[in-house]
Amino acid sequence: MGILGSARRLRREVGRDGVTASSHDDWPTLHSRRGSSLRRRFVVAITALVGVVLVVLALALGLSSRQRLQSEIEAHARSYARLAVGPFCRAYETYFDSGHSKFLQLVDDLAELSSDLVAVEIYDTTGRVLYSTGSLRESTSLVPVARPDVVSEDPRVRAAARGLDSVAWRTPRPVRYYTVMEPHVEEWGRHRYSVAFHFTYDSLGAVTQAFLVSLVVPTTLSLGIGLLIAILLARQSLSPLEKLIAGARDIGSGRLDRRIELTSDDEFEDLASTLNRMAARLAGSIVELEESNLALQQSNVELKELDRLKSDLLANVSHELRTPLTSMQGYTEAMAEGLLGPVNRGQEEALEVCQRNLDRLLTMIGELLTFSRLESDRLAMQRRAVDLTEVARSTVEAVRSARGVGRELVESFGEGPFVVDIDPERIGQVIENLLTNAVKFTPEGGRIELRLVGEAETVCVEVADQGIGIEPLEQSRVFDRFYQVESSSTRRYGGIGLGLSIVKQILDAHGCGIELESQVGVGTTFRFRLPRAVEESDRDLPLVRVLVVDPDAAFARQLTAEIERCGWGWRVVPSAQAAKLTVQEGEVDAVILDRLLPDGDAFDLVREWRSQDATRGLPVVVVSERSDQPVAEGLGAIAFLAKPVPAGVVAKKLRRQLEPSSARCILLVADQVDRELRETSRSLRPLGFWWRRWRDNDSTKLLVDGDLRAVVLFDRRRSPLTPWGSVVPLVLAASLPVIVWADAEHAAEVRASLADAGIDWGEVVSSRRELRQRVEQLRRTRDGVTVWKDSST
Amino acid sequence: MSEASILVVDDEPDVRRMLQVILDKNGYGVQGVSSGLEALVAVNEREPDLILLDIMMEGMDGWEVLKLLKMEERTRDIPVVILSARVEPRDKIRGLQEGAVDYITKPFSVKGVLNSIDLILNPTVS
């Protein structure tokens, strides 16, 4: 079934949208979105890779060349210092005091020799500054200028001035410069002066900048080329994938003849050929499935037609059989009654035999008809709560008087009551068929027992006989129609083999199975279990109950379905007598009455109700012929309907009566309507208020749009979850009078929880009397003015 | 009081004959016809006191006969008892709704039919 189901679905999709994509949700987006995203990712990845490599390379190159440049500057500085220290010192010694301008000229000339030199200082060996050039260049005024005749504070300078070695150091940021301290060693090793040369790294910055600028262009260019290559590469390597996607999409949308042509000589080609093979096999199996499906459908149709024909045939046969029996029966009876002249003893006996056999024939024809109706589902079960004891007892009586001659029929009923939810007439037939069957196969003098045993949720019914028993192999087949244990038994035991089949069908319709225990030569026991009727107090009761009085089961079903849709309860009774009793019980809010009742005129019934106080206001809808309308209206029927009644009309008429405009309604919010709640709502009806039960769909609208009179919240603390939790905000918004009903023992708790929730409105009542008082107060209130908010404070 | 006349409408000759014999023995004047059309002709000639009507007949069936009888002012009040082999409850309901006084299923008990006729023709008795 699973395979068939999926094949059918597939076929449906193929059939619906043969060539184009079957579902716009799945496939086209897969193609356009995922395909391009893959390509984009590919391109981005390659470009990013190229970019990162380039940047890293450029950085490494830049850093290393900068490093090299720096050491070059420093080497140059050191050699300059070595060469220039002598001339500086000699110029100082010779011209500083006499011919100062000559000295300055010389210093300038020497300084000119290095472009990086920014300042020169001459120290004596104690580190005292003898001479300082000051800043030699405008641009590099950053180098601190030593003042003459002052001993340097820098210990490095003092140490270098004393020593005979050339010393160099870098002064880091913010004023980056390189200092070389060169001692001037005269001939004979005399050391009186040291010279400090300060060099700038400024040329380094310019070079680096130039270098970076020269790097940007090729990097950008390379990136562009990389991007281009990446796109091309992506297109190249993804094009088979796109072909595959397009092909798979076509195949998926049902074009199973589609093949993907791909010769990329890689895994994509393998995938393509796999997809092609899959499509081919799928096409093959779909064709097969379609064929077998078609065959199945055909045979299914044929079988159904056959079944229908058979049912019709059975119905027709039973009808046709009745006609010849009519005259036989008539004559036999007339003769036996002596209508056709006197009969002697022998003739009387013969007529009796005729009569008995006619009865048997009629029973069989009745079985045939029942069976055909059961088969074609034309016999609906009319289930209701009944006492099984009564059904069983009357059936036993009937069997005992009709055929139980010479056999002991024993009732063995356990501790009752056995109130079950069944169609009593049909279950009566089940018991009768089982008893008749038992009688048929039990020899004279044997004992047949009907047992009722109470169980938790069911009542077990057993029919035990002391008959011939049934072979184990035969046991599963006894419920088949027309089946009899031996073909010879037809002759020996009579019957047409439908009895047990009818039993099974009726029990099936009740949702019950049947089992049997049997031992050849000892006896057989049939056993089935009927569901107990649910106690009314446990059920969620409808606020409104409508009584349908109609012998026509099909029509009654139409009505009850409508009533159920309104959320009301119903009960169907077939006769005037039953209707009268049900109304007397006082549980009925409205009646739909068929004019034509088997035991009386519906109008008499209405007249009777109208004459009594308790039932005077009972809403009645009469279903009858058009000509009865004036009478019905004269009797105060709220509506008159002629058959056939279009669907929905009855509900509409009743709704107008039972649920008048919202201005007269009180909304009832409760998790469960029990008997007490319904009684309460009913008792408040004479005050002129009608109740609407909270139902999620339309009550919100009613609260928001309607002009309800009040809301009553029933909090019976049945369930841990307060049933009206979600309703409270809506009620608050509607600013309606609110009454909360809570059982006395919970009242304090409910009050507290109301206070906790910050709700300062709402009266908590605990009894019907209190509620009645509140509602009466409500009646005295003018429209739109609420009293409870005031009275509660 | 002259004997009450009963029209038997049934296309089954045996049934018709049986009813004629039995009703005759019980002191009714009986006329038997075998089709709906004949029934209407017979009624037109002389209105019977009661009609026993079969439903399943060739040509015009019992439903049509009943409808035509109930449409005609003159024949509307003739009581009709349906005798039919159709046992479905909805047929019974239809029969009674369309104006039949009683609906008896075939095969019937002769006593039952006689009782019904007696009740209809002599409502004061019993």
Short mmCIF file of C-alpha atoms in Angstrom, two decimals, chain A residues 365-709:
data_model
loop_
_atom_site.label_atom_id
_atom_site.label_comp_id
_atom_site.label_asym_id
_atom_site.label_seq_id
_atom_site.Cartn_x
_atom_site.Cartn_y
_atom_site.Cartn_z
CA ILE A 365 -36.32 -14.07 3.78
CA GLY A 366 -36.19 -11.59 6.64
CA GLU A 367 -32.61 -12.67 7.32
CA LEU A 368 -31.70 -12.20 3.69
CA LEU A 369 -33.09 -8.71 3.70
CA THR A 370 -31.44 -7.73 6.98
CA PHE A 371 -28.20 -9.09 5.70
CA SER A 372 -28.33 -7.23 2.43
CA ARG A 373 -29.11 -4.04 4.27
CA LEU A 374 -26.24 -4.58 6.68
CA GLU A 375 -23.92 -5.26 3.76
CA SER A 376 -24.85 -2.10 1.96
CA ASP A 377 -24.66 -0.07 5.19
CA ARG A 378 -28.24 0.92 4.82
CA LEU A 379 -29.00 -0.19 8.33
CA ALA A 380 -27.63 2.41 10.70
CA MET A 381 -27.26 1.55 14.35
CA GLN A 382 -29.50 3.62 16.60
CA ARG A 383 -27.38 3.53 19.70
CA ARG A 384 -28.48 4.68 23.08
CA ALA A 385 -28.08 3.74 26.70
CA VAL A 386 -30.29 0.75 27.48
CA ASP A 387 -30.51 -1.92 30.13
CA LEU A 388 -29.19 -5.06 28.49
CA THR A 389 -31.04 -7.23 31.01
CA GLU A 390 -34.38 -6.22 29.51
CA VAL A 391 -33.25 -6.82 25.95
CA ALA A 392 -31.85 -10.21 26.87
CA ARG A 393 -34.89 -11.25 28.88
CA SER A 394 -37.43 -10.37 26.21
CA THR A 395 -35.34 -12.10 23.54
CA VAL A 396 -35.13 -15.27 25.58
CA GLU A 397 -38.90 -15.10 26.05
CA ALA A 398 -39.47 -14.78 22.33
CA VAL A 399 -37.16 -17.67 21.46
CA ARG A 400 -38.60 -19.81 24.22
CA SER A 401 -42.15 -19.39 23.00
CA ALA A 402 -41.30 -19.74 19.32
CA ARG A 403 -38.82 -22.59 19.08
CA GLY A 404 -37.35 -23.52 22.40
CA VAL A 405 -39.46 -26.60 22.59
CA GLY A 406 -37.78 -29.43 24.45
CA ARG A 407 -34.62 -27.52 25.36
CA GLU A 408 -33.85 -25.83 28.60
CA LEU A 409 -33.20 -22.08 28.17
CA VAL A 410 -31.43 -20.65 31.20
CA GLU A 411 -30.87 -16.98 32.03
CA SER A 412 -27.82 -16.46 34.16
CA PHE A 413 -27.39 -12.74 34.76
CA GLY A 414 -24.67 -11.40 37.04
CA GLU A 415 -24.78 -8.38 39.32
CA GLY A 416 -26.40 -5.54 37.35
CA PRO A 417 -27.30 -3.05 36.18
CA PHE A 418 -25.98 -3.60 32.69
CA VAL A 419 -26.53 -0.27 31.04
CA VAL A 420 -24.85 -0.44 27.65
CA ASP A 421 -24.55 1.83 24.65
CA ILE A 422 -26.16 -0.20 21.86
CA ASP A 423 -28.90 -0.36 19.27
CA PRO A 424 -31.26 -2.49 21.38
CA GLU A 425 -33.21 -3.83 18.43
CA ARG A 426 -30.11 -5.04 16.61
CA ILE A 427 -28.41 -6.46 19.69
CA GLY A 428 -31.71 -8.21 20.42
CA GLN A 429 -31.41 -9.71 16.98
CA VAL A 430 -27.84 -10.81 17.72
CA ILE A 431 -28.90 -12.58 20.88
CA GLU A 432 -31.89 -14.10 19.13
CA ASN A 433 -29.78 -15.40 16.27
CA LEU A 434 -27.25 -16.90 18.68
CA LEU A 435 -30.02 -18.52 20.75
CA THR A 436 -31.79 -19.83 17.65
CA ASN A 437 -28.50 -21.18 16.42
CA ALA A 438 -27.91 -22.88 19.76
CA VAL A 439 -31.39 -24.35 19.75
CA LYS A 440 -30.87 -25.63 16.24
CA PHE A 441 -27.72 -27.56 17.11
CA THR A 442 -28.60 -28.71 20.60
CA PRO A 443 -30.39 -32.06 20.82
CA GLU A 444 -33.72 -32.15 22.62
CA GLY A 445 -33.40 -32.11 26.38
CA GLY A 446 -30.14 -30.16 26.13
CA ARG A 447 -29.41 -26.98 28.02
CA ILE A 448 -28.72 -23.52 26.59
CA GLU A 449 -27.45 -20.76 28.79
CA LEU A 450 -27.44 -16.99 28.23
CA ARG A 451 -24.95 -15.33 30.57
CA LEU A 452 -24.42 -11.63 31.30
CA VAL A 453 -21.23 -10.82 33.18
CA GLY A 454 -20.35 -7.28 34.29
CA GLU A 455 -16.81 -6.12 33.57
CA ALA A 456 -15.07 -2.80 34.19
CA GLU A 457 -16.02 -1.04 30.99
CA THR A 458 -17.99 -3.70 29.20
CA VAL A 459 -20.70 -6.24 29.72
CA CYS A 460 -19.79 -9.71 28.54
CA VAL A 461 -22.56 -11.70 26.86
CA GLU A 462 -22.20 -15.47 26.47
CA VAL A 463 -24.45 -17.97 24.76
CA ALA A 464 -23.43 -21.51 25.67
CA ASP A 465 -25.02 -24.64 24.22
CA GLN A 466 -24.58 -28.37 24.52
CA GLY A 467 -24.70 -28.89 20.82
CA ILE A 468 -22.63 -30.83 18.38
CA GLY A 469 -19.68 -28.40 18.62
CA ILE A 470 -17.55 -27.01 15.84
CA GLU A 471 -14.29 -28.45 14.51
CA PRO A 472 -11.29 -26.15 15.20
CA LEU A 473 -10.68 -25.78 11.49
CA GLU A 474 -14.23 -24.66 10.87
CA GLN A 475 -14.34 -22.17 13.73
CA SER A 476 -12.95 -19.20 11.87
CA ARG A 477 -15.37 -19.68 9.02
CA VAL A 478 -18.70 -19.94 10.80
CA PHE A 479 -19.20 -16.18 10.52
CA ASP A 480 -18.83 -16.23 6.74
CA ARG A 481 -22.06 -15.64 4.94
CA PHE A 482 -23.89 -18.67 3.62
CA TYR A 483 -21.41 -20.87 5.41
CA GLN A 484 -22.57 -23.96 7.19
CA VAL A 485 -20.40 -26.42 8.98
CA GLU A 486 -21.23 -29.26 6.64
CA SER A 487 -23.11 -28.87 3.45
CA SER A 488 -25.33 -31.69 4.61
CA SER A 489 -26.25 -29.69 7.68
CA THR A 490 -28.40 -27.45 5.52
CA ARG A 491 -30.69 -30.35 5.04
CA ARG A 492 -30.43 -31.54 8.61
CA TYR A 493 -30.63 -28.25 10.46
CA GLY A 494 -32.28 -25.88 8.03
CA GLY A 495 -31.55 -22.20 7.66
CA ILE A 496 -29.56 -20.48 4.97
CA GLY A 497 -26.43 -19.76 6.96
CA LEU A 498 -26.85 -16.04 7.38
CA GLY A 499 -27.61 -15.92 11.09
CA LEU A 500 -24.03 -15.80 12.39
CA SER A 501 -22.93 -13.56 9.58
CA ILE A 502 -25.62 -11.07 10.60
CA VAL A 503 -24.46 -11.39 14.20
CA LYS A 504 -20.94 -10.52 13.19
CA GLN A 505 -21.99 -7.59 11.01
CA ILE A 506 -24.12 -6.05 13.74
CA LEU A 507 -21.38 -6.46 16.34
CA ASP A 508 -18.86 -5.00 13.90
CA ALA A 509 -21.10 -1.98 13.50
CA HIS A 510 -20.99 -1.63 17.28
CA GLY A 511 -17.23 -1.87 17.24
CA CYS A 512 -17.29 -5.21 19.08
CA GLY A 513 -15.78 -8.49 18.11
CA ILE A 514 -17.12 -11.98 18.78
CA GLU A 515 -15.23 -15.05 19.85
CA LEU A 516 -16.19 -18.64 20.21
CA GLU A 517 -15.05 -21.66 22.17
CA SER A 518 -16.12 -25.05 21.01
CA GLN A 519 -15.48 -28.70 21.59
CA VAL A 520 -16.90 -31.28 19.28
CA GLY A 521 -19.58 -33.26 21.01
CA VAL A 522 -19.56 -31.08 24.12
CA GLY A 523 -20.86 -27.73 23.03
CA THR A 524 -20.14 -24.23 21.83
CA THR A 525 -19.93 -20.88 23.61
CA PHE A 526 -20.19 -17.58 21.75
CA ARG A 527 -18.92 -14.55 23.61
CA PHE A 528 -18.96 -10.80 22.90
CA ARG A 529 -18.54 -7.65 24.94
CA LEU A 530 -20.72 -4.55 24.75
CA PRO A 531 -19.50 -1.15 25.92
CA ARG A 532 -21.11 0.23 29.04
CA ALA A 533 -22.90 3.52 28.53
CA VAL A 534 -20.88 6.43 29.84
CA GLU A 535 -22.39 7.89 32.97
CA GLU A 536 -23.93 11.22 32.16
CA SER A 537 -22.29 12.95 35.10
CA ASP A 538 -18.85 12.22 33.65
CA ARG A 539 -19.67 13.66 30.30
CA ASP A 540 -19.34 17.18 29.13
CA LEU A 541 -22.98 18.00 28.86
CA PRO A 542 -24.40 20.34 26.27
CA LEU A 543 -26.17 23.42 27.60
CA VAL A 544 -29.09 22.90 25.25
CA ARG A 545 -30.81 19.61 24.50
CA VAL A 546 -33.08 19.06 21.55
CA LEU A 547 -35.52 16.19 21.33
CA VAL A 548 -36.13 14.81 17.85
CA VAL A 549 -39.37 12.88 17.50
CA ASP A 550 -39.30 11.09 14.18
CA PRO A 551 -39.72 7.46 13.15
CA ASP A 552 -37.63 8.08 10.04
CA ALA A 553 -34.12 7.25 11.16
CA ALA A 554 -32.41 8.75 8.12
CA PHE A 555 -34.17 12.06 8.52
CA ALA A 556 -33.53 12.07 12.25
CA ARG A 557 -29.85 11.60 11.51
CA GLN A 558 -29.84 14.63 9.25
CA LEU A 559 -31.38 16.66 12.05
CA THR A 560 -29.08 15.41 14.78
CA ALA A 561 -26.03 16.14 12.66
CA GLU A 562 -27.19 19.74 12.35
CA ILE A 563 -27.93 19.94 16.05
CA GLU A 564 -24.49 18.63 16.88
CA ARG A 565 -22.90 21.27 14.71
CA CYS A 566 -24.58 23.90 16.88
CA GLY A 567 -22.92 22.36 19.93
CA TRP A 568 -26.20 21.16 21.38
CA GLY A 569 -27.17 17.77 22.67
CA TRP A 570 -29.92 15.65 21.19
CA ARG A 571 -32.02 12.61 21.69
CA VAL A 572 -34.10 10.78 19.12
CA VAL A 573 -37.31 9.00 19.97
CA PRO A 574 -39.59 7.36 17.42
CA SER A 575 -42.98 7.72 19.03
CA ALA A 576 -45.35 10.17 20.67
CA GLN A 577 -45.39 8.17 23.86
CA ALA A 578 -41.62 8.23 24.20
CA ALA A 579 -41.59 11.94 23.41
CA LYS A 580 -44.12 12.61 26.15
CA LEU A 581 -42.04 10.71 28.71
CA THR A 582 -38.80 12.40 27.74
CA VAL A 583 -40.33 15.86 27.99
CA GLN A 584 -41.78 14.93 31.39
CA GLU A 585 -38.28 14.18 32.62
CA GLY A 586 -37.68 17.90 32.14
CA GLU A 587 -34.40 17.64 30.29
CA VAL A 588 -35.61 19.02 26.99
CA ASP A 589 -35.06 22.55 25.73
CA ALA A 590 -36.70 22.21 22.32
CA VAL A 591 -38.55 19.62 20.26
CA ILE A 592 -38.50 18.81 16.57
CA LEU A 593 -41.63 16.86 15.86
CA ASP A 594 -42.74 14.87 12.85
CA ARG A 595 -46.45 15.16 12.18
CA LEU A 596 -46.64 11.52 11.32
CA LEU A 597 -46.01 9.35 14.35
CA PRO A 598 -46.78 5.66 14.53
CA ASP A 599 -48.74 6.00 17.75
CA GLY A 600 -50.61 9.23 17.43
CA ASP A 601 -50.95 12.68 16.02
CA ALA A 602 -48.10 15.05 16.75
CA PHE A 603 -50.56 17.94 17.06
CA ASP A 604 -52.32 16.25 19.96
CA LEU A 605 -48.97 16.09 21.67
CA VAL A 606 -48.32 19.78 21.09
CA ARG A 607 -51.80 20.62 22.34
CA GLU A 608 -51.14 18.67 25.50
CA TRP A 609 -47.81 20.45 26.08
CA ARG A 610 -49.38 23.84 25.52
CA SER A 611 -52.01 23.10 28.16
CA GLN A 612 -49.46 22.46 30.90
CA ASP A 613 -47.54 25.16 32.72
CA ALA A 614 -44.22 23.37 32.72
CA THR A 615 -44.16 22.85 28.97
CA ARG A 616 -46.13 25.85 27.73
CA GLY A 617 -43.06 27.72 26.54
CA LEU A 618 -41.33 24.69 25.02
CA PRO A 619 -40.11 25.61 21.53
CA VAL A 620 -41.52 23.16 19.00
CA VAL A 621 -40.64 22.75 15.32
CA VAL A 622 -43.16 20.72 13.31
CA VAL A 623 -42.17 18.79 10.21
CA SER A 624 -45.15 17.95 8.06
CA GLU A 625 -47.10 18.65 4.89
CA ARG A 626 -47.65 22.19 3.77
CA SER A 627 -51.40 21.97 4.40
CA ASP A 628 -50.79 21.51 8.11
CA GLN A 629 -49.05 24.83 8.48
CA PRO A 630 -51.98 26.89 9.80
CA VAL A 631 -52.74 24.28 12.45
CA ALA A 632 -49.15 24.14 13.52
CA GLU A 633 -48.93 27.87 13.78
CA GLY A 634 -52.17 28.01 15.66
CA LEU A 635 -50.64 25.68 18.21
CA GLY A 636 -47.69 27.99 18.66
CA ALA A 637 -45.03 26.04 16.88
CA ILE A 638 -41.98 28.23 16.42
CA ALA A 639 -41.37 26.92 12.95
CA PHE A 640 -42.99 24.80 10.38
CA LEU A 641 -41.06 22.76 7.86
CA ALA A 642 -42.13 20.62 4.93
CA LYS A 643 -40.12 17.56 3.95
CA PRO A 644 -37.66 17.40 2.38
CA VAL A 645 -36.06 19.95 4.68
CA PRO A 646 -32.99 21.61 3.21
CA ALA A 647 -29.88 21.27 5.32
CA GLY A 648 -29.26 24.00 7.84
CA VAL A 649 -32.81 25.30 8.04
CA VAL A 650 -33.76 23.54 11.24
CA ALA A 651 -30.63 24.68 13.00
CA LYS A 652 -31.24 28.24 11.88
CA LYS A 653 -34.81 28.31 13.17
CA LEU A 654 -33.81 26.74 16.45
CA ARG A 655 -30.81 28.96 16.90
CA ARG A 656 -33.00 32.02 16.61
CA GLN A 657 -35.08 30.65 19.45
CA LEU A 658 -32.44 29.06 21.62
CA GLU A 659 -29.66 31.60 21.19
CA PRO A 660 -31.27 34.99 20.90
CA SER A 661 -29.31 38.15 20.24
CA SER A 662 -26.23 38.59 22.36
CA ALA A 663 -27.79 41.43 24.34
CA ARG A 664 -29.81 38.88 26.26
CA CYS A 665 -26.97 36.44 26.62
CA ILE A 666 -24.59 35.60 29.37
CA LEU A 667 -21.41 34.00 28.27
CA LEU A 668 -20.57 30.91 30.20
CA VAL A 669 -16.93 29.94 30.43
CA ALA A 670 -16.32 26.52 31.91
CA ASP A 671 -14.02 23.62 31.24
CA GLN A 672 -16.81 21.15 31.66
CA VAL A 673 -20.55 21.45 31.86
CA ASP A 674 -21.87 19.03 34.42
CA ARG A 675 -25.39 18.35 35.49
CA GLU A 676 -25.36 20.98 38.20
CA LEU A 677 -24.05 23.64 35.88
CA ARG A 678 -26.73 22.88 33.33
CA GLU A 679 -29.45 22.87 35.95
CA THR A 680 -28.15 26.23 37.11
CA SER A 681 -28.17 27.78 33.68
CA ARG A 682 -31.62 26.35 33.07
CA SER A 683 -32.97 27.73 36.30
CA LEU A 684 -31.84 31.22 35.34
CA ARG A 685 -33.62 31.13 32.03
CA PRO A 686 -36.95 32.38 33.40
CA LEU A 687 -35.13 35.58 34.33
CA GLY A 688 -34.91 36.26 30.64
CA PHE A 689 -31.32 35.33 30.09
CA TRP A 690 -29.91 32.82 27.71
CA TRP A 691 -26.59 31.19 27.98
CA ARG A 692 -23.90 30.83 25.44
CA ARG A 693 -21.18 28.33 26.05
CA TRP A 694 -17.64 29.55 25.47
CA ARG A 695 -16.38 28.08 22.26
CA ASP A 696 -13.02 29.25 21.04
CA ASN A 697 -14.04 30.02 17.49
CA ASP A 698 -16.93 32.38 17.84
CA SER A 699 -16.84 33.46 21.45
CA THR A 700 -13.85 35.72 21.02
CA LYS A 701 -15.80 37.55 18.35
CA LEU A 702 -18.83 37.65 20.61
CA LEU A 703 -16.77 39.13 23.42
CA VAL A 704 -15.17 41.71 21.23
CA ASP A 705 -18.05 42.70 18.97
CA GLY A 706 -21.23 41.61 20.72
CA ASP A 707 -22.99 43.37 23.53
CA LEU A 708 -23.19 40.55 26.00
CA ARG A 709 -24.76 41.21 29.35
#
